[in-house]
Coordinates of C-alpha atoms and ligand atoms in Angstrom, one line a residue:
X1 CA 0.0 0.0 0.0
X2 CA 2.9 2.4 0.9
X3 CA 4.4 1.8 -2.5
X4 CA 1.1 2.4 -4.3
X5 CA 0.5 5.5 -2.4
X6 CA 4.0 6.8 -3.1
X7 CA 3.3 6.4 -6.8
X8 CA -0.3 7.7 -6.7
X9 CA -0.5 10.2 -3.9
X10 CA -3.9 11.2 -5.0
X11 CA -5.1 7.8 -3.7
X12 CA -4.1 8.5 -0.1
X13 CA -7.2 8.9 2.0
X14 CA -7.0 10.2 5.6
X15 CA -8.3 6.8 6.7
X16 CA -5.6 4.8 4.9
X17 CA -3.7 2.5 7.4
X18 CA -0.5 4.3 6.4
X19 CA -2.0 7.5 8.0
X20 CA -2.8 5.8 11.3
X21 CA 0.2 7.4 13.0
X22 CA 0.8 10.9 11.7
X23 CA -0.7 14.3 11.8
X24 CA -0.6 15.9 15.2
X25 CA -2.9 15.8 18.1
X26 CA -1.6 19.2 19.0
X27 CA -4.0 20.7 16.4
X28 CA -7.1 19.2 18.0
X29 CA -6.0 19.1 21.7
X30 CA -8.3 21.1 23.8
X31 CA -10.9 21.5 21.1
X32 CA -14.3 20.9 22.7
X33 CA -16.9 18.7 21.0
X34 CA -20.6 19.0 21.9
X35 CA -22.3 15.6 22.1
X36 CA -25.5 15.5 20.2
X37 CA -26.9 13.0 22.7
X38 CA -25.4 13.5 26.2
X39 CA -23.0 10.9 27.6
X40 CA -24.5 9.7 30.8
X41 CA -23.3 7.7 33.7
X42 CA -24.7 4.8 35.6
X43 CA -26.4 4.5 38.9
X44 CA -24.5 2.2 41.3
X45 CA -26.0 -0.6 43.3
X46 CA -24.2 -2.6 46.0
X47 CA -26.2 -5.7 46.8
X48 CA -28.3 -8.5 45.5
X49 CA -31.4 -6.9 47.1
X50 CA -30.8 -3.8 45.0
X51 CA -30.5 -5.9 41.8
X52 CA -33.9 -7.5 42.7
X53 CA -35.3 -4.1 43.2
X54 CA -34.0 -2.9 39.8
X55 CA -35.4 -5.9 37.9
X56 CA -38.7 -5.7 39.8
X57 CA -39.0 -2.0 39.2
X58 CA -38.7 -2.4 35.4
X59 CA -40.9 -5.5 35.3
X60 CA -43.6 -3.7 37.2
X61 CA -44.1 -1.5 34.2
X62 CA -42.9 -3.9 31.5
X63 CA -43.7 -7.4 32.6
X64 CA -42.0 -9.0 29.6
X65 CA -38.7 -7.0 30.0
X66 CA -35.6 -9.0 29.4
X67 CA -32.1 -8.2 30.8
X68 CA -28.6 -8.5 29.6
X69 CA -25.4 -8.2 31.6
X70 CA -21.8 -7.5 30.7
X71 CA -18.5 -6.5 32.4
X72 CA -18.0 -2.9 33.6
X73 CA -14.8 -1.9 31.9
X74 CA -12.5 0.3 34.0
X75 CA -11.5 2.8 31.4
X76 CA -12.8 6.1 30.0
X77 CA -15.9 6.5 27.9
X78 CA -15.4 7.6 24.3
X79 CA -17.7 8.6 21.5
X80 CA -16.8 7.6 17.9
X81 CA -18.6 9.3 15.1
X82 CA -18.7 7.5 11.7
X83 CA -20.0 9.2 8.7
X84 CA -20.8 7.0 5.8
X85 CA -18.8 4.3 7.5
X86 CA -15.7 6.4 8.0
X87 CA -14.4 7.4 11.4
X88 CA -14.5 11.2 11.4
X89 CA -14.2 12.1 15.1
X90 CA -13.5 10.7 18.5
X91 CA -14.3 12.6 21.7
X92 CA -14.0 12.0 25.4
X93 CA -17.0 12.1 27.7
X94 CA -15.9 15.4 29.4
X95 CA -18.8 16.6 31.5
X96 CA -21.3 14.5 29.5
X97 CA -22.5 17.5 27.4
X98 CA -19.1 18.4 25.9
X99 CA -16.0 16.4 25.6
X100 CA -12.5 16.8 24.1
X101 CA -11.6 16.0 20.5
X102 CA -9.0 13.1 20.6
X103 CA -9.4 12.0 17.0
X104 CA -5.7 12.0 16.0
X105 CA -4.8 9.8 18.9
X106 CA -7.8 7.5 18.6
X107 CA -6.9 6.8 14.9
X108 CA -3.8 5.0 16.2
X109 CA -5.8 2.4 18.2
X110 CA -5.9 -0.8 16.3
X111 CA -9.1 -2.1 17.9
X112 CA -11.0 0.8 16.5
X113 CA -11.8 0.5 12.8
X114 CA -11.2 3.5 10.7
X115 CA -13.9 2.3 8.4
X116 CA -16.9 0.1 9.3
X117 CA -17.2 -3.2 7.4
X118 CA -20.3 -2.4 5.5
X119 CA -21.1 -1.7 1.9
X120 CA -24.0 0.5 2.8
X121 CA -23.1 2.1 6.2
X122 CA -25.3 4.6 7.9
X123 CA -24.9 8.2 7.1
X124 CA -24.1 8.9 10.7
X125 CA -23.5 6.7 13.7
X126 CA -22.1 7.7 17.1
X127 CA -20.7 4.5 18.6
X128 CA -20.0 4.7 22.3
X129 CA -17.8 2.5 24.5
X130 CA -14.9 2.3 26.8
X131 CA -11.3 2.9 25.9
X132 CA -9.0 0.9 28.2
X133 CA -5.4 -0.3 28.6
X134 CA -5.0 -4.1 28.7
X135 CA -3.3 -5.3 31.9
X136 CA -0.3 -6.6 29.9
X137 CA 0.3 -3.3 28.2
X138 CA 0.0 -1.5 31.5
X139 CA 2.5 -3.8 33.1
X140 CA 4.9 -3.4 30.2
X141 CA 4.5 0.4 30.3
X142 CA 5.2 0.7 34.0
X143 CA 8.1 -1.8 33.8
X144 CA 9.7 0.4 31.1
X145 CA 9.1 3.5 33.1
X146 CA 10.8 2.0 36.2
X147 CA 13.7 0.8 34.1
X148 CA 14.2 4.3 32.7
X149 CA 13.5 6.1 35.9
X150 CA 10.3 7.5 34.3
X151 CA 6.9 8.1 35.7
X152 CA 4.7 5.1 36.5
X153 CA 0.9 5.1 36.5
X154 CA -1.2 4.0 39.5
X155 CA -3.6 1.8 37.4
X156 CA -4.6 1.0 33.8
X157 CA -7.3 3.6 33.8
X158 CA -4.9 6.5 34.6
X159 CA -2.5 5.1 32.1
X160 CA -5.2 5.0 29.4
X161 CA -6.3 8.6 30.3
X162 CA -2.6 9.8 30.1
X163 CA -2.0 8.0 26.8
X164 CA -5.1 9.4 25.2
X165 CA -4.1 12.9 26.2
X166 CA -0.7 12.7 24.5
X167 CA 0.1 15.5 22.0
X168 CA 2.1 13.1 19.8
X169 CA -0.1 10.4 18.4
X170 CA 3.0 8.2 18.0
X171 CA 3.2 8.0 21.7
X172 CA -0.5 7.0 22.0
X173 CA 0.1 4.4 19.3
X174 CA 2.9 2.9 21.4
X175 CA 0.6 2.6 24.4
X176 CA -1.5 -0.3 23.0
X177 CA -4.9 1.0 24.0
X178 CA -8.0 -0.9 23.2
X179 CA -11.8 -0.5 23.1
X180 CA -15.2 -2.1 23.8
X181 CA -18.4 -0.7 22.5
X182 CA -21.5 -0.6 24.7
X183 CA -23.8 2.2 23.5
X184 CA -25.2 4.4 20.8
X185 CA -25.5 8.1 20.4
X186 CA -26.8 10.1 17.5
X187 CA -27.6 8.1 14.3
X188 CA -29.0 8.8 10.9
X189 CA -29.6 6.2 8.3
X190 CA -29.6 3.5 10.9
X191 CA -32.8 2.1 12.3
X192 CA -32.7 1.3 15.9
X193 CA -33.0 -2.5 16.3
X194 CA -35.4 -4.1 18.7
X195 CA -32.7 -4.9 21.4
X196 CA -29.3 -3.8 22.7
X197 CA -28.1 -7.4 21.9
X198 CA -29.0 -6.7 18.2
X199 CA -27.0 -3.5 18.3
X200 CA -24.0 -5.4 19.6
X201 CA -24.4 -8.0 16.9
X202 CA -24.4 -5.2 14.3
X203 CA -21.2 -3.7 16.0
X204 CA -19.5 -7.1 15.8
X205 CA -20.4 -7.3 12.1
X206 CA -18.9 -3.9 11.5
X207 CA -15.7 -5.0 13.1
X208 CA -16.2 -3.0 16.3
X209 CA -15.3 -5.0 19.5
X210 CA -17.9 -5.4 22.2
X211 CA -17.6 -6.7 25.8
X212 CA -16.6 -10.3 25.4
X213 CA -18.6 -11.6 28.4
X214 CA -21.9 -10.0 27.5
X215 CA -24.9 -12.3 27.8
X216 CA -28.7 -12.5 28.3
X217 CA -30.0 -13.3 31.7
X218 CA -33.0 -15.6 32.4
X219 CA -33.4 -14.9 36.1
X220 CA -32.3 -12.7 39.0
X221 CA -30.5 -15.7 40.3
X222 CA -28.4 -15.8 37.1
X223 CA -27.7 -12.0 37.6
X224 CA -26.3 -12.7 41.0
X225 CA -24.4 -15.7 39.9
X226 CA -22.8 -13.7 37.1
X227 CA -21.5 -11.1 39.6
X228 CA -20.1 -13.8 41.8
X229 CA -18.5 -15.6 38.9
X230 CA -16.8 -12.4 37.6
X231 CA -15.7 -11.5 41.1
X232 CA -13.6 -14.7 40.9
X233 CA -12.5 -14.4 37.3
X234 CA -11.7 -10.7 37.2
X235 CA -8.0 -11.0 38.2
X236 CA -7.5 -13.5 35.4
X237 CA -9.1 -11.3 32.7
X238 CA -6.7 -9.4 30.3
X239 CA -8.4 -6.1 31.1
X240 CA -9.5 -4.4 34.3
X241 CA -13.1 -4.4 35.3
X242 CA -14.7 -2.7 38.3
X243 CA -18.1 -4.4 38.4
X244 CA -20.9 -5.5 36.1
X245 CA -23.6 -3.6 34.2
X246 CA -27.2 -4.8 34.0
X247 CA -29.4 -3.4 31.2
X248 CA -32.9 -3.8 29.9
X249 CA -32.5 -5.4 26.5
X250 CA -35.5 -4.0 24.6
X251 CA -35.1 -0.4 23.4
X252 CA -38.9 0.0 23.7
X253 CA -38.5 -0.7 27.5
X254 CA -35.4 1.6 27.7
X255 CA -37.2 4.5 26.1
X256 CA -40.2 4.1 28.3
X257 CA -38.1 3.8 31.5
X258 CA -36.3 7.0 30.7
X259 CA -33.7 8.7 32.9
X260 CA -33.2 10.1 36.4
X261 CA -30.9 13.1 36.4
X262 CA -27.8 11.9 34.6
X263 CA -28.3 8.2 34.6
X264 CA -30.7 5.9 32.8
X265 CA -33.4 4.1 34.7
X266 CA -33.0 1.0 32.5
X267 CA -29.4 0.2 33.6
X268 CA -27.4 -0.1 36.8
X269 CA -23.8 -0.9 37.7
X270 CA -23.0 -3.3 40.5
X271 CA -19.5 -2.5 41.5
X272 CA -17.1 -4.9 43.3
X273 CA -16.7 -3.9 46.9
X274 CA -13.4 -2.4 48.0
X275 CA -11.1 -5.1 49.1
X276 CA -9.8 -5.1 52.7
X277 CA -6.9 -7.1 54.0
X278 CA -4.9 -7.1 57.3
X279 CA -1.2 -6.7 57.6
X280 CA 1.5 -5.5 60.0
X281 CA 2.8 -2.0 60.4
X282 CA 6.6 -2.5 60.3
X283 CA 7.6 1.1 60.7
X284 CA 6.2 4.7 60.4
X285 CA 8.5 7.0 58.5
X286 CA 8.0 10.5 57.5
X287 CA 8.4 11.9 54.0
X288 CA 9.4 15.5 53.2
X289 CA 7.4 17.2 50.4
X290 CA 8.3 20.0 48.0
X291 CA 7.3 22.7 50.4
X292 CA 8.7 20.9 53.4
X293 CA 5.4 19.3 54.5
X294 CA 6.1 16.3 56.6
X295 CA 3.9 13.3 55.8
X296 CA 3.9 10.2 58.0
X297 CA 3.9 7.0 56.0
X298 CA 3.2 3.5 57.3
X299 CA 5.6 0.9 56.0
X300 CA 3.6 -2.3 55.7
X301 CA 4.5 -6.0 55.5
X302 CA 3.7 -6.5 51.7
X303 CA 0.1 -7.7 51.2
X304 CA -1.9 -8.3 48.1
X305 CA -5.1 -6.2 48.0
X306 CA -7.3 -6.5 45.0
X307 CA -4.6 -7.6 42.7
X308 CA -1.9 -5.1 43.8
X309 CA 0.8 -5.5 46.3
X310 CA 0.6 -2.8 48.9
X311 CA 3.7 -1.9 50.9
X312 CA 3.0 1.7 52.0
X313 CA 0.1 3.7 53.1
X314 CA 0.1 7.5 53.7
X315 CA -1.1 8.6 57.1
X316 CA -1.5 12.3 55.9
X317 CA -0.5 14.2 59.0
X318 CA 0.0 13.9 62.8
X319 CA -3.7 14.4 63.6
X320 CA -4.7 11.6 61.3
X321 CA -2.2 9.2 62.9
X322 CA -3.5 10.3 66.4
X323 CA -7.1 9.8 65.3
X324 CA -6.5 6.3 63.9
X325 CA -3.9 5.7 66.6
X326 CA -1.8 3.6 64.3
X327 CA 1.4 2.3 65.9
X328 CA 4.5 0.4 64.8
X329 CA 3.7 -3.3 65.4
X330 CA 0.0 -2.9 64.9
X331 CA -2.1 -5.2 62.8
X332 CA -4.2 -3.0 60.5
X333 CA -6.9 -3.3 57.9
X334 CA -5.8 -1.9 54.6
X335 CA -8.2 -1.0 51.8
X336 CA -8.0 -0.3 48.2
X337 CA -11.1 0.8 46.3
X338 CA -10.6 1.0 42.5
X339 CA -7.8 3.4 41.8
X340 CA -7.9 4.8 45.3
X341 CA -4.5 5.0 47.0
X342 CA -4.2 2.3 49.7
X343 CA -5.3 3.5 53.1
X344 CA -5.3 2.2 56.6
X345 CA -8.9 1.7 57.7
X346 CA -8.3 0.9 61.3
X347 CA -6.1 -0.9 63.7
X348 CA -6.9 -4.2 65.3
X349 CA -6.6 -3.2 69.0
X350 CA -6.8 -6.8 70.3
X351 CA -3.7 -7.7 68.4
X352 CA -1.6 -4.7 69.6
X353 CA 1.7 -5.7 71.3
X354 CA 1.7 -4.7 75.0
X355 CA 4.8 -2.5 74.8
X356 CA 3.7 -0.4 71.8
X357 CA 3.9 3.4 72.0
X358 CA 1.9 6.1 70.2
X359 CA 3.6 7.5 67.2
X360 CA 5.4 10.8 67.8
X361 CA 6.3 13.2 65.1
X362 CA 10.0 13.8 64.8
X363 CA 11.2 17.2 66.0
X364 CA 13.9 17.4 63.3
X365 CA 13.9 16.7 59.6
X366 CA 15.1 13.1 58.9
X367 CA 16.9 14.4 55.8
X368 CA 18.6 17.7 56.7
X369 CA 18.2 17.8 60.5
X370 CA 16.5 21.2 60.5
X371 CA 13.7 21.8 63.0
X372 CA 10.2 20.7 62.1
X373 CA 7.7 23.4 62.8
X374 CA 3.9 23.2 62.9
X375 CA 2.4 26.7 62.9
X376 CA -0.5 27.3 65.3
X377 CA -3.8 26.2 63.9
X378 CA -2.3 24.3 60.9
X379 CA -2.6 20.6 60.3
X380 CA 0.7 20.4 58.4
X381 CA 4.1 20.3 60.1
X382 CA 7.0 21.5 57.9
X383 CA 10.8 21.1 57.7
X384 CA 12.3 24.6 58.1
X385 CA 15.3 23.7 56.0
X386 CA 14.0 25.2 52.7
X387 CA 16.2 24.5 49.7
X388 CA 19.1 23.5 52.0
X389 CA 17.1 20.3 52.6
X390 CA 17.9 17.7 49.9
X391 CA 14.5 16.1 50.2
X392 CA 12.7 19.4 49.5
X393 CA 15.1 20.1 46.7
X394 CA 14.4 16.8 45.1
X395 CA 10.7 17.3 45.4
X396 CA 11.0 20.8 43.9
X397 CA 12.9 19.3 41.0
X398 CA 10.4 16.5 40.5
X399 CA 7.7 19.2 40.3
X400 CA 9.8 21.2 37.9
X401 CA 10.1 18.2 35.5
X402 CA 6.5 17.1 35.9
X403 CA 3.9 16.8 33.1
X404 CA 2.1 20.1 33.7
X405 CA 5.3 21.9 34.4
X406 CA 8.3 21.6 31.9
X407 CA 7.3 18.0 31.1
X408 CA 10.8 16.6 30.8
X409 CA 10.1 13.2 29.4
X410 CA 12.1 10.3 30.8
X411 CA 13.5 12.2 33.8
X412 CA 11.9 10.2 36.5
X413 CA 11.7 10.8 40.2
X414 CA 14.3 8.1 41.0
X415 CA 16.9 9.8 38.7
X416 CA 16.3 13.2 40.3
X417 CA 16.5 11.9 43.8
X418 CA 19.8 10.2 42.9
X419 CA 21.3 13.3 41.4
X420 CA 20.3 15.4 44.4
X421 CA 21.7 12.8 46.8
X422 CA 25.0 12.9 44.8
X423 CA 25.0 16.7 45.1
X424 CA 24.9 17.1 41.4
X425 CA 21.7 19.2 41.4
X426 CA 21.2 22.2 43.5
X427 CA 18.7 24.0 41.4
X428 CA 16.7 23.2 38.3
X429 CA 19.2 25.2 36.2
X430 CA 21.8 22.6 37.0
X431 CA 19.8 20.1 35.0
X432 CA 20.8 21.9 31.8
X433 CA 24.5 21.9 32.6
X434 CA 24.8 18.1 32.8
X435 CA 26.6 16.6 29.8
X436 CA 26.0 13.3 27.9
X437 CA 28.9 11.8 29.9
X438 CA 27.3 12.9 33.2
X439 CA 24.0 11.3 32.3
X440 CA 25.6 8.2 30.9
X441 CA 27.7 7.7 34.0
X442 CA 24.6 7.2 36.2
X443 CA 23.8 3.7 37.3
X444 CA 21.4 1.7 35.0
X445 CA 21.6 4.5 32.4
X446 CA 22.4 3.3 28.8
X447 CA 23.9 5.8 26.4
X448 CA 20.7 5.8 24.4
X449 CA 18.6 6.8 27.4
X450 CA 21.1 9.5 28.2
X451 CA 20.8 10.9 24.7
X452 CA 17.0 10.8 25.1
X453 CA 17.1 12.8 28.3
X454 CA 19.4 15.4 26.7
X455 CA 16.9 15.6 23.8
X456 CA 14.0 15.9 26.3
X457 CA 15.8 18.7 28.2
X458 CA 16.4 20.5 25.0
X459 CA 12.8 20.2 23.9
X460 CA 11.6 21.3 27.4
X461 CA 13.5 24.6 26.9
X462 CA 10.8 25.8 24.6
X463 CA 7.9 26.2 26.9
X464 CA 5.1 28.6 27.8
X465 CA 5.1 31.3 30.4
X466 CA 2.3 29.6 32.3
X467 CA 4.2 26.3 32.5
X468 CA 7.3 28.1 33.6
X469 CA 5.5 29.9 36.4
X470 CA 3.9 26.7 37.5
X471 CA 7.3 24.9 37.3
X472 CA 8.8 27.4 39.8
X473 CA 6.7 25.7 42.5
X474 CA 5.5 28.8 44.3
X475 CA 3.3 27.7 47.2
X476 CA -0.4 27.6 46.3
X477 CA 0.2 28.4 42.7
X478 CA -1.3 25.5 40.7
X479 CA -1.5 25.3 36.9
X480 CA -4.7 27.2 36.7
X481 CA -3.4 30.1 38.7
X482 CA -0.2 30.0 36.7
X483 CA -2.3 30.4 33.6
X484 CA -4.1 33.3 35.1
X485 CA -0.9 35.0 36.0
X486 CA 0.6 34.4 32.5
X487 CA -2.4 35.8 30.8
X488 CA -2.6 38.8 33.1
X489 CA 1.1 39.9 33.1
X490 CA 2.1 38.4 29.7
X491 CA 5.8 39.0 30.6
X492 CA 7.8 37.5 33.4
X493 CA 9.4 40.8 34.6
X494 CA 6.0 42.3 35.1
X495 CA 4.9 39.4 37.3
X496 CA 8.2 39.6 39.2
X497 CA 7.6 43.2 40.0
X498 CA 4.0 42.9 40.9
X499 CA 2.9 44.0 44.4
X500 CA 0.6 42.0 46.6
X501 CA -2.1 44.5 46.0
X502 CA -1.7 44.3 42.3
X503 CA -1.8 40.5 42.4
X504 CA -4.9 40.4 44.5
X505 CA -6.7 42.5 42.0
X506 CA -6.7 39.5 39.7
X507 CA -9.9 37.5 39.9
X508 CA -8.8 34.1 41.2
X509 CA -5.7 35.3 43.2
X510 CA -6.4 35.6 46.9
X511 CA -4.4 37.4 49.6
X512 CA -2.5 34.2 50.7
X513 CA -1.4 33.3 47.2
X514 CA -0.5 36.9 46.5
X515 CA 1.8 37.0 49.5
X516 CA 3.5 33.7 48.6
X517 CA 4.1 35.0 45.0
X518 CA 5.5 38.3 46.2
X519 CA 7.8 36.7 48.7
X520 CA 9.0 34.2 46.1
X521 CA 10.1 36.9 43.7
X522 CA 11.6 39.0 46.4
X523 CA 14.0 36.2 47.3
X524 CA 17.4 36.7 45.7
X525 CA 18.1 33.0 45.5
X526 CA 14.9 32.5 43.5
X527 CA 15.7 35.4 41.2
X528 CA 19.1 33.9 40.6
X529 CA 17.6 30.5 39.7
X530 CA 15.2 32.2 37.2
X531 CA 18.1 34.1 35.6
X532 CA 20.1 30.9 35.4
X533 CA 17.2 29.1 33.7
X534 CA 16.8 31.8 31.2
X535 CA 20.6 31.8 30.6
X536 CA 20.4 28.1 30.0
X537 CA 18.0 28.8 27.1
X538 CA 14.5 28.4 28.5
X539 CA 12.2 30.5 26.5
X540 CA 8.5 30.9 25.7
X541 CA 6.5 32.7 23.0
X542 CA 5.2 36.1 23.8
X543 CA 1.8 35.8 25.4
X544 CA -0.6 37.3 22.9
X545 CA -3.1 39.8 24.1
X546 CA -6.3 37.9 24.5
X547 CA -8.4 37.5 21.4
X548 CA -11.8 38.4 22.6
X549 CA -14.7 37.0 20.8
X550 CA -17.1 39.8 19.8
X551 CA -19.7 37.6 18.1
X552 CA -20.5 35.5 21.1
X553 CA -23.6 35.8 23.2
X554 CA -21.4 36.6 26.1
X555 CA -19.5 39.5 24.4
X556 CA -19.6 42.5 26.6
X557 CA -21.8 40.8 29.3
X558 CA -21.0 40.6 33.0
X559 CA -21.3 37.2 34.7
X560 CA -21.2 36.4 38.4
X561 CA -20.2 32.9 39.3
X562 CA -21.3 31.4 42.6
X563 CA -21.3 27.9 44.2
X564 CA -19.5 24.8 43.0
X565 CA -19.7 24.1 39.3
X566 CA -20.0 20.4 38.5
X567 CA -17.3 20.2 35.9
X568 CA -14.7 23.0 36.4
X569 CA -13.4 25.4 38.9
X570 CA -14.7 28.9 39.0
X571 CA -11.3 30.1 37.7
X572 CA -11.6 27.9 34.7
X573 CA -15.2 29.1 34.0
X574 CA -14.0 32.7 34.3
X575 CA -11.3 32.0 31.8
X576 CA -13.8 30.5 29.3
X577 CA -16.1 33.5 29.8
X578 CA -13.2 35.9 29.2
X579 CA -12.3 34.1 25.9
X580 CA -15.9 34.5 24.9
X581 CA -15.7 38.2 25.4
X582 CA -17.5 38.3 28.8
X583 CA -16.4 39.7 32.1
X584 CA -16.8 38.2 35.5
X585 CA -17.4 40.1 38.7
X586 CA -17.5 38.9 42.2
X587 CA -20.9 40.3 43.4
X588 CA -24.3 40.8 41.8
X589 CA -25.0 44.4 40.9
X590 CA -27.1 46.4 38.5
X591 CA -24.4 45.6 35.8
X592 CA -24.8 41.8 36.2
X593 CA -26.2 40.1 33.0
X594 CA -26.0 36.5 34.1
X595 CA -25.7 34.6 37.4
X596 CA -24.0 31.2 36.9
X597 CA -25.1 29.3 40.0
X598 CA -23.5 26.0 40.9
X599 CA -24.1 23.7 43.8
X600 CA -24.5 25.2 47.3
X601 CA -24.7 28.7 45.7
Ligands
IVH1 S1 -23.4 1.7 29.7 C1 -26.2 5.5 29.6 N1 -21.8 -0.4 29.8 O1 -19.2 3.2 33.4 C2 -24.9 5.0 30.2 N2 -21.1 1.7 30.7 O2 -20.1 4.3 35.8 C3 -24.2 4.1 29.3 N3 -18.8 1.7 31.6 O3 -19.9 6.3 32.0 C4 -23.2 3.4 29.9 N4 -18.3 -0.4 31.1 O4 -17.9 5.0 31.0 C5 -22.0 0.9 30.1 N5 -20.4 -2.2 29.8 C6 -20.6 -1.0 30.1 C7 -19.6 -0.2 30.7 C8 -19.9 1.2 31.0 C9 -17.9 0.7 31.6 C10 -18.5 3.0 32.1 C11 -19.0 4.2 31.3 C12 -20.0 4.9 32.2 C13 -19.5 4.5 33.5 C14 -20.6 4.7 34.6

């Protein structure tokens, strides 16, 4: 095919297999897609009794209702739009009403056909399903990351989400994602069949994969047995599942049953319960974070919980340890629910050794020996060593290299910790002074990986002002605030010179953050690091004056935002409004055009 296309370029279509990897997701990243039919979620049930209730509830209205069941895939939902049989767009669920365009990346996924196997395909069909990372691909990805000192993912779902969001489709392609279809959105030129089972048969015929363990149920007993059976089998399946989904099979019944808020009445999900196991607390150490925060961590005798070996559990802070009264030598219950980080549920008091003592926070930093201080009224104790403390320095550098900051690919936490321990890194600017020989001399570092890191460092030099501000690791300044600051000041010197008053005038920057920002830029050491980074070649494009839409319904309007918005922070909403030409203000007045009221307004 490649040879033919080379000879006759006019024959290349954008759905040719040769075009699977190629193009750039950069062009579509962040573009929002409105779903013609909203993407809903499912109501959860937790017991056999609730399944009986669900079935009885539907049967009360539709005595002849039939049910199907299938695995609940632990991934992300995706909408695939085919026009005349050709994949034209893939979008994430987002908030259900609008998602993100991920077409370039989804084109690289082999399980998803670029063209439906049909000589007379529908004019439009929006096939919905779950994108996931098979367990084997997840294990291989993490093994490679560990080998190269890169970042590992907590579970296949996070890995799938991270892989889908890549700006380079070649990376998505290398991540071996896969897909199962389980639903239908908008369609035109396709007559809805009688049942969901019929729809799946059509999907299979088109070459679209569906949940392999889908089946019809003939009784509630069978529904319960299916759950029990999958509970046993789940660890042996090649993909991660977090429960099972029951659905009324007939579309007539589905349509009559309708919806409650954001979930259908004709389907429910029965999730596997969180798994709990007991193990022994071998030690309680403290970890030092980027801003010196001291976090106690329980070191556990390794125990397998829900398919994952758990060896550590964070205890958050001194109050939490005191509340749970976890002590060294205790037998404790450890829980993992889905992707939740393992936590200690409680300690088994009957099994506590007689001589055990309550945990006491150290008075000095285990890393640098500086005093640990817990300010009045604060939950968090901090090492007072600042950047003299190697542990804080390492965390600051890890933050600097992280995905939302300079995104230095391949520079993993372990590598950074090692370099800091060896006194090779004092500030982020030192990263750019290391040579190929320096990198290659590190343990377990092949010349090829060293070259890759150098290339990644070089690539990271061209960044954005917002990423740079975020990378500096100023306390309280997250990526959204960094974006606000970049957009407001547009140039670094202006931000560096800004007074607290000036900073606070920005909607979204409060007095505490303003104070941290001002102090950060007043500090000579910080200014020197910034100068060194710029001297090393870090640069960013000029931040353009905002292009304000004038033809939008919000142009020139004033909006007040209140309460918790379900899908974004108020800052993010304000940024959207600004792009659409509107203004936000903090209190309702005569000038207010719209009040955007979220939850608990
Ligand atoms: S049906 C109208 N079937 O679970 C709702 N969803 O917790 C259609 N999911 O948002 C969803 N496996 O992302 C359905 N076999 C399956 C599923 C499934 C996973 C996800 C889906 C949904 C979420 C709800």
